[in-house]
């Protein structure tokens, strides 16, 4: 029996979405990148004008926002906030800068985790994030934690930004990545860390396809 739920955690730009979406496609599963729900909520916060420091209003907003996730023909999930498909807006630098500040608020996380668990109930899901194996789905049958050095991840992110036509320098990307890592690792609630029973895969010197193959083999031989 293949696992119904596969958790993939790891730091910024380690390749969770690339690995997760290829793996899900191969298994015929849904791929859910949980960073996108924190980004979607950040989009709503920006639109509403609420301060990132006003925890009470952030929590109220999180509990009254309606999220929907719709599978497209290509197996991608569209992210809808209050009925509006905002998937194309989620990678903007403005959102990227604010999302860790909003993602550290306990009440916001509670609301987002509940959405993630609702989606997991559909079964056959590969879910990627920071706390999937530890907090969101500790019952996932297969838990993977991806690693790579900060420099390698900065290089990957830089190339991705270039492909997207966003201009930046490698130094700026590295500095931003270190800042986001620090916030994700040191926050008191749901910090980025591997679950005790996670399988750690160092992706530094292996190709994307090799990482996918490794996890696929683990999944089918569980
Ligand atoms: O993975 P991505 O870079 O899109 O995630 C954006 C931000 O959302 C992360 O920097 C982190 O602060 C937050 N996040 C989180 N928990 C998750 C996924 C993302 O706190 N499970």
Short mmCIF file of N, CA, C and O in Angstrom, two decimals, residues 133-134 143 193-200:
data_model
loop_
_atom_site.label_atom_id
_atom_site.label_comp_id
_atom_site.label_asym_id
_atom_site.label_seq_id
_atom_site.Cartn_x
_atom_site.Cartn_y
_atom_site.Cartn_z
N UNK A 133 5.66 17.52 8.83
CA UNK A 133 5.93 16.28 9.56
C UNK A 133 5.82 16.44 11.07
O UNK A 133 5.50 15.49 11.79
N UNK A 134 6.08 17.65 11.57
CA UNK A 134 6.09 17.84 13.04
C UNK A 134 4.73 18.25 13.60
O UNK A 134 4.34 17.82 14.67
N UNK A 143 7.76 10.79 5.86
CA UNK A 143 8.19 12.17 6.13
C UNK A 143 9.60 12.38 5.62
O UNK A 143 10.51 11.61 5.98
N UNK A 193 12.06 22.41 11.55
CA UNK A 193 12.95 21.35 12.03
C UNK A 193 12.43 20.00 11.55
O UNK A 193 11.24 19.83 11.31
N UNK A 194 13.35 19.02 11.40
CA UNK A 194 12.87 17.71 10.95
C UNK A 194 12.10 16.99 12.05
O UNK A 194 12.43 17.13 13.23
N UNK A 195 11.08 16.22 11.67
CA UNK A 195 10.39 15.36 12.64
C UNK A 195 11.38 14.27 13.04
O UNK A 195 12.31 13.95 12.28
N UNK A 196 11.17 13.70 14.23
CA UNK A 196 12.11 12.67 14.70
C UNK A 196 12.19 11.48 13.75
O UNK A 196 13.23 10.86 13.59
N UNK A 197 11.05 11.17 13.11
CA UNK A 197 11.04 10.03 12.20
C UNK A 197 11.15 10.43 10.73
O UNK A 197 10.81 9.65 9.84
N UNK A 198 11.65 11.65 10.49
CA UNK A 198 11.80 12.08 9.08
C UNK A 198 13.07 11.48 8.49
O UNK A 198 14.06 11.25 9.20
N UNK A 199 13.03 11.22 7.18
CA UNK A 199 14.22 10.77 6.46
C UNK A 199 14.87 12.02 5.87
O UNK A 199 14.22 12.77 5.13
N UNK A 200 16.12 12.25 6.24
CA UNK A 200 16.79 13.47 5.79
C UNK A 200 17.52 13.20 4.47
O UNK A 200 18.28 12.23 4.37
#
